[in-house]
């Protein structure tokens, strides 16, 4: 295994580009600046009239004008989520200075994760069907709602003809997409575009989320989403996410790629036993397996980006997993998603973007609004930006129903 | 019901499938193939659905496939309208 | 570099919920008899729709062993998956007591997830489409499970097999059933799991799905003769007939399966998928990307085209598909394409979107076991542009050691899988 001066092996999976569309900002730099400032993007829902619902806050992407980025041909056939994903894919490729046309014919694949598909589009077509009749259903409905839509549209937009995949594991999906992308690289693909941009900001999607009983009903944006806090009372949903250009170090070097955000050093996924089984949750085991995969010990992890479910029960499970791995107060833990809310599959992808930027800049971004962390969690929760040497990060994500995923990143040098 | 004009058709197509692609030609836009205007089969199906609802006509599958230009499609709709009148 | 560990993966159990056949044996009997299970839609009034036919499952969840609670909680697609998984696990003879749950995973494929329940619930909370601001107080408590279809994989994982390894739902349109099994096989090959319960399910026969295919005229309007409506490769074909169902497999690492004396149906010897980057619903006529997926799957299986004994086609019965894949077979298999029987079981069980790829894998595994090629039903007037041997009307006794099965899906997905008789990889039976 040959290595270069940066210490990367040729078969390492490296991240060479990212595209961020997040409540905290359009584009990587705006997102990072706002995240470091601890600027909350949680506010009243604007995409529909939410006054009648018990939860009325969301992390919406501000100022996203699809017509500014996409041709008019795409607009009638795409959901809001897909439009954001297409823009994120443009930015990721530009950021990586990657031109798919320069690659071998089937050289670049696409993997996205999604949770509910193009739900706002689907909601409109359901209304057309049930309110007016079958002849009112759009010719685009057959794909604009379905879960594979982002992968298909991204592939078409950029001419990516390698393997395509779309995964659904709720919030864990953003990490699972990267795990699948690495599998494709190991099977010989030079490059994969992967990640998740998600969100279903329509009343029908809202009703579905309300059914969990886990959405916060607190009207004050500052107090609505408080993971690990004594007053944790549920989550606030959001929209957006991040897409990445992943390639083998060999491929990156061959095309003269200038930037490495970092290396995807380890990944693993586990599943929880059913509630009431008496068996323990498996988040800790996912994290251990990802560390093993990265050949790193817990003591070598510099920061953890937590899943931060925001309910006292689930927060306790994550805190226990972190204590099991690192000991009490054993590692800095942060949850920048306190600024954005939980973005479904996009949330864990955005955490990967934030973690890579943290590694590059040597600053842990803060968890905001959490003023009374539960002492029994024994977490070293980072509530103000913390400048420390950062070489490695662990990102955790849990999808509703029992999905656990963990991803280990190492920094650019 | 009023007859369909090509201007109205192009307006409907803009709503259903976006603006036409820029075309370098001296031909009258209404005589340019849909494919050259950038409208694919989906764009035409979405447009046809809209026309059927708006004008209360039923477009046969073969008829839609035979309409290759905006002028063809406009004439088709007006023929169907005359039949139902 | 291929899978780093090169562990081999075999199918040791199959479970089926199919139109006209609940269970593996009835399914194979139906295919060999060339019987069609397409009929007029019975689950809702199809009168307002262009296509009013489908291949429906006569599925009684309580007769299949689901409890009233499970029936209330699970969408029909999840019910299919759980029932098929139970049969597959039973069929594999695997001893669940001795399994280490952390080494067991689940991958389920589905194109449209819990769409039937979502639509039913939508009708309730929107007062039949009369309000945009739906009334959430009328929603069922488990609405979220319909909203995010990974719940289907979770149901299977929590059921008999008690999986605590990697669990996921794959949703790549109409290649989901191939891609889910391909992903599961990869997870075993690379060592992330030892046993995977994998397959696919779909229960799409609901007004919104029927309407969305009506709008693009993809489904057959042959409402007057539902039994003959699905006519892949026939000159008179008019589109696909929507179907439903599930096939779920137990996949194991080859050596471990052998050690425990499992009966092996087939080895999953090669898999690949490619995007066409062309169109969300359209196909390039030359079959280029499907041919590439086939080429890579064969290379993965270290199998020459000439060793393929049977090709299980996507064969949806749309004009563009049947020509597209005929071109792809010629492009990838060369002259051998003309010597190899090719058939489409969609002629009998319809097109169950994400599930059908797994149902087709099951048909391939059974073709290997029985040395019989299932027919293409309803193929009476061959399309001159589809000029291969499509095994019309009657099943054919035929030595089958290596099978190629393919799928093509909205979004541009093209997938191919090679299945081989146990320990006969790469050698034709002929």
mmCIF file of C-alpha atoms in Angstrom, chain A residues 11 47-50 52-54 77 105-106 110 114-117 119-120 122-131 134-135 137-153 155-170 176 179-180 183-189 200 202-212 235 267 269-275 279-280 282 285 344 400-403, chain C residues 1-4 48-49 101-103 110-115 117-123 125-126 128-136 139-151 153-155 157-158 163-174 179 182-183 186-187 190 192 207-209 211-216 270-281 284 288-290 292 296 300 409-413:
data_model
loop_
_atom_site.group_PDB
_atom_site.id
_atom_site.type_symbol
_atom_site.label_atom_id
_atom_site.label_comp_id
_atom_site.label_asym_id
_atom_site.label_seq_id
_atom_site.Cartn_x
_atom_site.Cartn_y
_atom_site.Cartn_z
ATOM 1 C CA UNK A 11 -7.364 2.996 -1.813
ATOM 2 C CA UNK A 47 -44.061 27.150 3.278
ATOM 3 C CA UNK A 48 -47.644 26.613 4.406
ATOM 4 C CA UNK A 49 -50.048 28.056 6.946
ATOM 5 C CA UNK A 50 -49.105 26.099 10.062
ATOM 6 C CA UNK A 52 -53.715 25.187 13.024
ATOM 7 C CA UNK A 53 -51.056 22.635 14.028
ATOM 8 C CA UNK A 54 -49.583 22.135 17.491
ATOM 9 C CA UNK A 77 -41.350 18.137 -12.825
ATOM 10 C CA UNK A 105 -17.837 6.376 -19.407
ATOM 11 C CA UNK A 106 -19.269 4.676 -16.314
ATOM 12 C CA UNK A 110 -24.744 8.471 -7.489
ATOM 13 C CA UNK A 114 -34.213 10.190 1.285
ATOM 14 C CA UNK A 115 -37.025 9.735 3.779
ATOM 15 C CA UNK A 116 -40.436 10.478 2.305
ATOM 16 C CA UNK A 117 -39.624 11.380 -1.292
ATOM 17 C CA UNK A 119 -43.795 14.685 -0.641
ATOM 18 C CA UNK A 120 -45.047 18.187 -1.337
ATOM 19 C CA UNK A 122 -47.124 14.082 -4.092
ATOM 20 C CA UNK A 123 -49.456 15.931 -1.774
ATOM 21 C CA UNK A 124 -50.487 18.267 -4.595
ATOM 22 C CA UNK A 125 -51.173 15.347 -6.932
ATOM 23 C CA UNK A 126 -53.175 13.507 -4.271
ATOM 24 C CA UNK A 127 -55.254 16.627 -3.941
ATOM 25 C CA UNK A 128 -55.690 16.756 -7.743
ATOM 26 C CA UNK A 129 -56.743 13.109 -7.816
ATOM 27 C CA UNK A 130 -59.085 13.114 -4.844
ATOM 28 C CA UNK A 131 -60.392 16.638 -5.255
ATOM 29 C CA UNK A 134 -57.636 11.069 -12.238
ATOM 30 C CA UNK A 135 -57.264 13.169 -15.392
ATOM 31 C CA UNK A 137 -52.837 13.942 -12.083
ATOM 32 C CA UNK A 138 -49.543 15.160 -13.546
ATOM 33 C CA UNK A 139 -47.511 13.109 -15.988
ATOM 34 C CA UNK A 140 -44.561 13.819 -13.686
ATOM 35 C CA UNK A 141 -46.119 12.213 -10.604
ATOM 36 C CA UNK A 142 -44.830 8.756 -11.582
ATOM 37 C CA UNK A 143 -41.308 9.815 -10.572
ATOM 38 C CA UNK A 144 -41.422 13.221 -8.889
ATOM 39 C CA UNK A 145 -42.652 11.717 -5.620
ATOM 40 C CA UNK A 146 -40.800 8.436 -5.580
ATOM 41 C CA UNK A 147 -37.825 7.800 -3.355
ATOM 42 C CA UNK A 148 -35.292 7.381 -6.166
ATOM 43 C CA UNK A 149 -36.036 10.752 -7.728
ATOM 44 C CA UNK A 150 -32.969 12.635 -6.508
ATOM 45 C CA UNK A 151 -30.575 9.935 -7.661
ATOM 46 C CA UNK A 152 -32.214 9.753 -11.094
ATOM 47 C CA UNK A 153 -32.384 13.511 -11.654
ATOM 48 C CA UNK A 155 -27.581 11.285 -12.738
ATOM 49 C CA UNK A 156 -29.335 12.854 -15.728
ATOM 50 C CA UNK A 157 -28.226 16.392 -14.933
ATOM 51 C CA UNK A 158 -24.545 15.522 -14.805
ATOM 52 C CA UNK A 159 -24.437 12.533 -17.131
ATOM 53 C CA UNK A 160 -23.411 10.149 -14.344
ATOM 54 C CA UNK A 161 -23.753 6.609 -15.641
ATOM 55 C CA UNK A 162 -22.046 4.568 -12.949
ATOM 56 C CA UNK A 163 -24.025 2.661 -10.305
ATOM 57 C CA UNK A 164 -27.041 4.453 -8.868
ATOM 58 C CA UNK A 165 -28.656 3.786 -5.527
ATOM 59 C CA UNK A 166 -31.247 5.272 -3.194
ATOM 60 C CA UNK A 167 -31.545 4.270 0.447
ATOM 61 C CA UNK A 168 -34.183 4.882 3.080
ATOM 62 C CA UNK A 169 -33.241 4.580 6.746
ATOM 63 C CA UNK A 170 -34.789 7.844 7.918
ATOM 64 C CA UNK A 176 -25.693 5.025 4.908
ATOM 65 C CA UNK A 179 -21.304 3.828 3.224
ATOM 66 C CA UNK A 180 -22.831 2.609 -0.023
ATOM 67 C CA UNK A 183 -18.685 0.195 -1.363
ATOM 68 C CA UNK A 184 -18.909 1.344 -4.986
ATOM 69 C CA UNK A 185 -15.422 2.832 -4.822
ATOM 70 C CA UNK A 186 -14.123 -0.450 -3.461
ATOM 71 C CA UNK A 187 -15.719 -2.255 -6.363
ATOM 72 C CA UNK A 188 -13.726 -0.158 -8.769
ATOM 73 C CA UNK A 189 -15.627 3.100 -9.311
ATOM 74 C CA UNK A 200 -41.183 17.480 3.143
ATOM 75 C CA UNK A 202 -46.177 20.432 3.313
ATOM 76 C CA UNK A 203 -49.197 19.984 5.572
ATOM 77 C CA UNK A 204 -49.512 16.289 4.729
ATOM 78 C CA UNK A 205 -45.875 15.628 5.623
ATOM 79 C CA UNK A 206 -46.382 17.683 8.759
ATOM 80 C CA UNK A 207 -49.335 15.505 9.791
ATOM 81 C CA UNK A 208 -47.172 12.422 9.331
ATOM 82 C CA UNK A 209 -44.429 13.834 11.544
ATOM 83 C CA UNK A 210 -46.932 14.963 14.164
ATOM 84 C CA UNK A 211 -48.123 11.362 14.476
ATOM 85 C CA UNK A 212 -44.817 10.395 16.127
ATOM 86 C CA UNK A 235 -37.482 17.844 17.767
ATOM 87 C CA UNK A 267 -18.490 3.287 8.771
ATOM 88 C CA UNK A 269 -24.674 0.338 10.736
ATOM 89 C CA UNK A 270 -26.693 -1.640 13.280
ATOM 90 C CA UNK A 271 -30.330 -2.070 14.153
ATOM 91 C CA UNK A 272 -32.091 -1.924 17.503
ATOM 92 C CA UNK A 273 -34.192 -4.735 18.946
ATOM 93 C CA UNK A 274 -37.897 -3.958 19.322
ATOM 94 C CA UNK A 275 -38.986 -1.833 22.249
ATOM 95 C CA UNK A 279 -32.295 -6.060 24.873
ATOM 96 C CA UNK A 280 -30.000 -3.006 24.737
ATOM 97 C CA UNK A 282 -27.180 -0.853 19.396
ATOM 98 C CA UNK A 285 -22.085 -1.135 18.814
ATOM 99 C CA UNK A 344 -34.496 13.693 7.991
ATOM 100 C CA UNK A 400 -36.812 6.227 13.497
ATOM 101 C CA UNK A 401 -37.618 2.559 13.913
ATOM 102 C CA UNK A 402 -34.201 1.465 15.179
ATOM 103 C CA UNK A 403 -31.610 2.409 12.548
ATOM 104 C CA UNK C 1 -10.691 -4.598 -7.065
ATOM 105 C CA UNK C 2 -13.808 -6.578 -6.332
ATOM 106 C CA UNK C 3 -15.331 -7.254 -2.939
ATOM 107 C CA UNK C 4 -12.358 -7.183 -0.619
ATOM 108 C CA UNK C 48 -62.631 6.419 -13.754
ATOM 109 C CA UNK C 49 -59.212 5.163 -14.843
ATOM 110 C CA UNK C 101 -28.379 -11.169 15.713
ATOM 111 C CA UNK C 102 -25.529 -8.695 15.302
ATOM 112 C CA UNK C 103 -24.368 -10.669 12.251
ATOM 113 C CA UNK C 110 -39.666 -1.161 -2.654
ATOM 114 C CA UNK C 111 -40.339 1.519 -5.262
ATOM 115 C CA UNK C 112 -43.371 3.192 -3.724
ATOM 116 C CA UNK C 113 -43.311 1.952 -0.113
ATOM 117 C CA UNK C 114 -46.525 2.221 1.855
ATOM 118 C CA UNK C 115 -48.333 4.173 -0.815
ATOM 119 C CA UNK C 117 -51.944 3.244 3.316
ATOM 120 C CA UNK C 118 -50.596 6.731 2.717
ATOM 121 C CA UNK C 119 -53.331 7.357 0.186
ATOM 122 C CA UNK C 120 -56.050 5.898 2.410
ATOM 123 C CA UNK C 121 -54.892 8.084 5.282
ATOM 124 C CA UNK C 122 -54.596 11.094 3.013
ATOM 125 C CA UNK C 123 -58.240 10.684 1.999
ATOM 126 C CA UNK C 125 -57.166 13.707 6.865
ATOM 127 C CA UNK C 126 -57.918 15.801 3.750
ATOM 128 C CA UNK C 128 -61.281 13.281 0.354
ATOM 129 C CA UNK C 129 -59.036 15.927 -1.117
ATOM 130 C CA UNK C 130 -61.116 18.909 -0.093
ATOM 131 C CA UNK C 131 -58.534 20.589 2.148
ATOM 132 C CA UNK C 132 -54.856 21.383 1.591
ATOM 133 C CA UNK C 133 -54.332 22.013 5.305
ATOM 134 C CA UNK C 134 -55.068 18.445 6.325
ATOM 135 C CA UNK C 135 -56.561 17.687 9.725
ATOM 136 C CA UNK C 136 -53.812 15.736 11.452
ATOM 137 C CA UNK C 139 -54.349 10.534 11.323
ATOM 138 C CA UNK C 140 -53.582 7.050 12.617
ATOM 139 C CA UNK C 141 -50.889 6.793 15.326
ATOM 140 C CA UNK C 142 -48.432 4.993 13.039
ATOM 141 C CA UNK C 143 -48.809 7.369 10.080
ATOM 142 C CA UNK C 144 -45.072 8.102 10.210
ATOM 143 C CA UNK C 145 -44.340 4.464 9.414
ATOM 144 C CA UNK C 146 -46.210 4.865 6.141
ATOM 145 C CA UNK C 147 -44.513 8.201 5.486
ATOM 146 C CA UNK C 148 -40.958 6.771 5.686
ATOM 147 C CA UNK C 149 -40.913 3.283 4.153
ATOM 148 C CA UNK C 150 -37.817 2.075 6.007
ATOM 149 C CA UNK C 151 -40.519 0.909 8.433
ATOM 150 C CA UNK C 153 -37.424 -3.216 6.602
ATOM 151 C CA UNK C 154 -37.807 -2.582 10.330
ATOM 152 C CA UNK C 155 -40.889 -4.805 10.495
ATOM 153 C CA UNK C 157 -35.991 -7.156 11.064
ATOM 154 C CA UNK C 158 -38.096 -7.195 14.228
ATOM 155 C CA UNK C 163 -31.819 -8.804 13.008
ATOM 156 C CA UNK C 164 -29.500 -6.352 14.779
ATOM 157 C CA UNK C 165 -26.941 -5.929 11.993
ATOM 158 C CA UNK C 166 -27.285 -3.589 8.988
ATOM 159 C CA UNK C 167 -30.923 -2.950 8.028
ATOM 160 C CA UNK C 168 -32.122 -0.746 5.182
ATOM 161 C CA UNK C 169 -34.700 -0.124 2.504
ATOM 162 C CA UNK C 170 -33.503 0.224 -1.082
ATOM 163 C CA UNK C 171 -35.700 2.248 -3.407
ATOM 164 C CA UNK C 172 -34.505 2.438 -6.976
ATOM 165 C CA UNK C 173 -37.832 2.238 -8.759
ATOM 166 C CA UNK C 174 -38.384 -0.925 -10.709
ATOM 167 C CA UNK C 179 -30.667 -3.893 -6.137
ATOM 168 C CA UNK C 182 -27.431 -7.192 -4.727
ATOM 169 C CA UNK C 183 -26.747 -4.905 -1.769
ATOM 170 C CA UNK C 186 -22.403 -7.308 -1.018
ATOM 171 C CA UNK C 187 -22.844 -6.945 2.740
ATOM 172 C CA UNK C 190 -17.513 -7.859 2.449
ATOM 173 C CA UNK C 192 -20.523 -6.864 7.357
ATOM 174 C CA UNK C 207 -55.768 5.097 -7.197
ATOM 175 C CA UNK C 208 -52.745 7.429 -7.123
ATOM 176 C CA UNK C 209 -50.404 4.820 -8.625
ATOM 177 C CA UNK C 211 -53.526 7.454 -12.103
ATOM 178 C CA UNK C 212 -49.834 8.329 -12.372
ATOM 179 C CA UNK C 213 -49.219 5.554 -14.903
ATOM 180 C CA UNK C 214 -52.417 6.477 -16.752
ATOM 181 C CA UNK C 215 -51.030 9.976 -17.153
ATOM 182 C CA UNK C 216 -48.012 8.704 -19.078
ATOM 183 C CA UNK C 270 -22.601 -11.516 -10.058
ATOM 184 C CA UNK C 271 -24.396 -8.200 -9.788
ATOM 185 C CA UNK C 272 -24.085 -4.728 -11.271
ATOM 186 C CA UNK C 273 -26.190 -1.650 -11.775
ATOM 187 C CA UNK C 274 -25.762 1.394 -14.009
ATOM 188 C CA UNK C 275 -27.628 4.649 -14.611
ATOM 189 C CA UNK C 276 -28.585 5.681 -18.118
ATOM 190 C CA UNK C 277 -28.399 9.413 -17.315
ATOM 191 C CA UNK C 278 -30.856 9.845 -20.143
ATOM 192 C CA UNK C 279 -34.419 10.355 -19.012
ATOM 193 C CA UNK C 280 -36.593 9.766 -15.944
ATOM 194 C CA UNK C 281 -38.967 7.490 -17.866
ATOM 195 C CA UNK C 284 -32.213 4.902 -25.180
ATOM 196 C CA UNK C 288 -26.180 0.566 -23.939
ATOM 197 C CA UNK C 289 -26.282 0.932 -20.142
ATOM 198 C CA UNK C 290 -28.187 -2.284 -19.521
ATOM 199 C CA UNK C 292 -22.873 -2.542 -19.542
ATOM 200 C CA UNK C 296 -20.023 -6.098 -15.384
ATOM 201 C CA UNK C 300 -18.195 -10.159 -11.378
ATOM 202 C CA UNK C 409 -36.466 1.337 -13.771
ATOM 203 C CA UNK C 410 -37.731 4.915 -13.845
ATOM 204 C CA UNK C 411 -34.878 7.191 -12.943
ATOM 205 C CA UNK C 412 -32.705 5.404 -15.492
ATOM 206 C CA UNK C 413 -31.651 2.434 -13.365
#
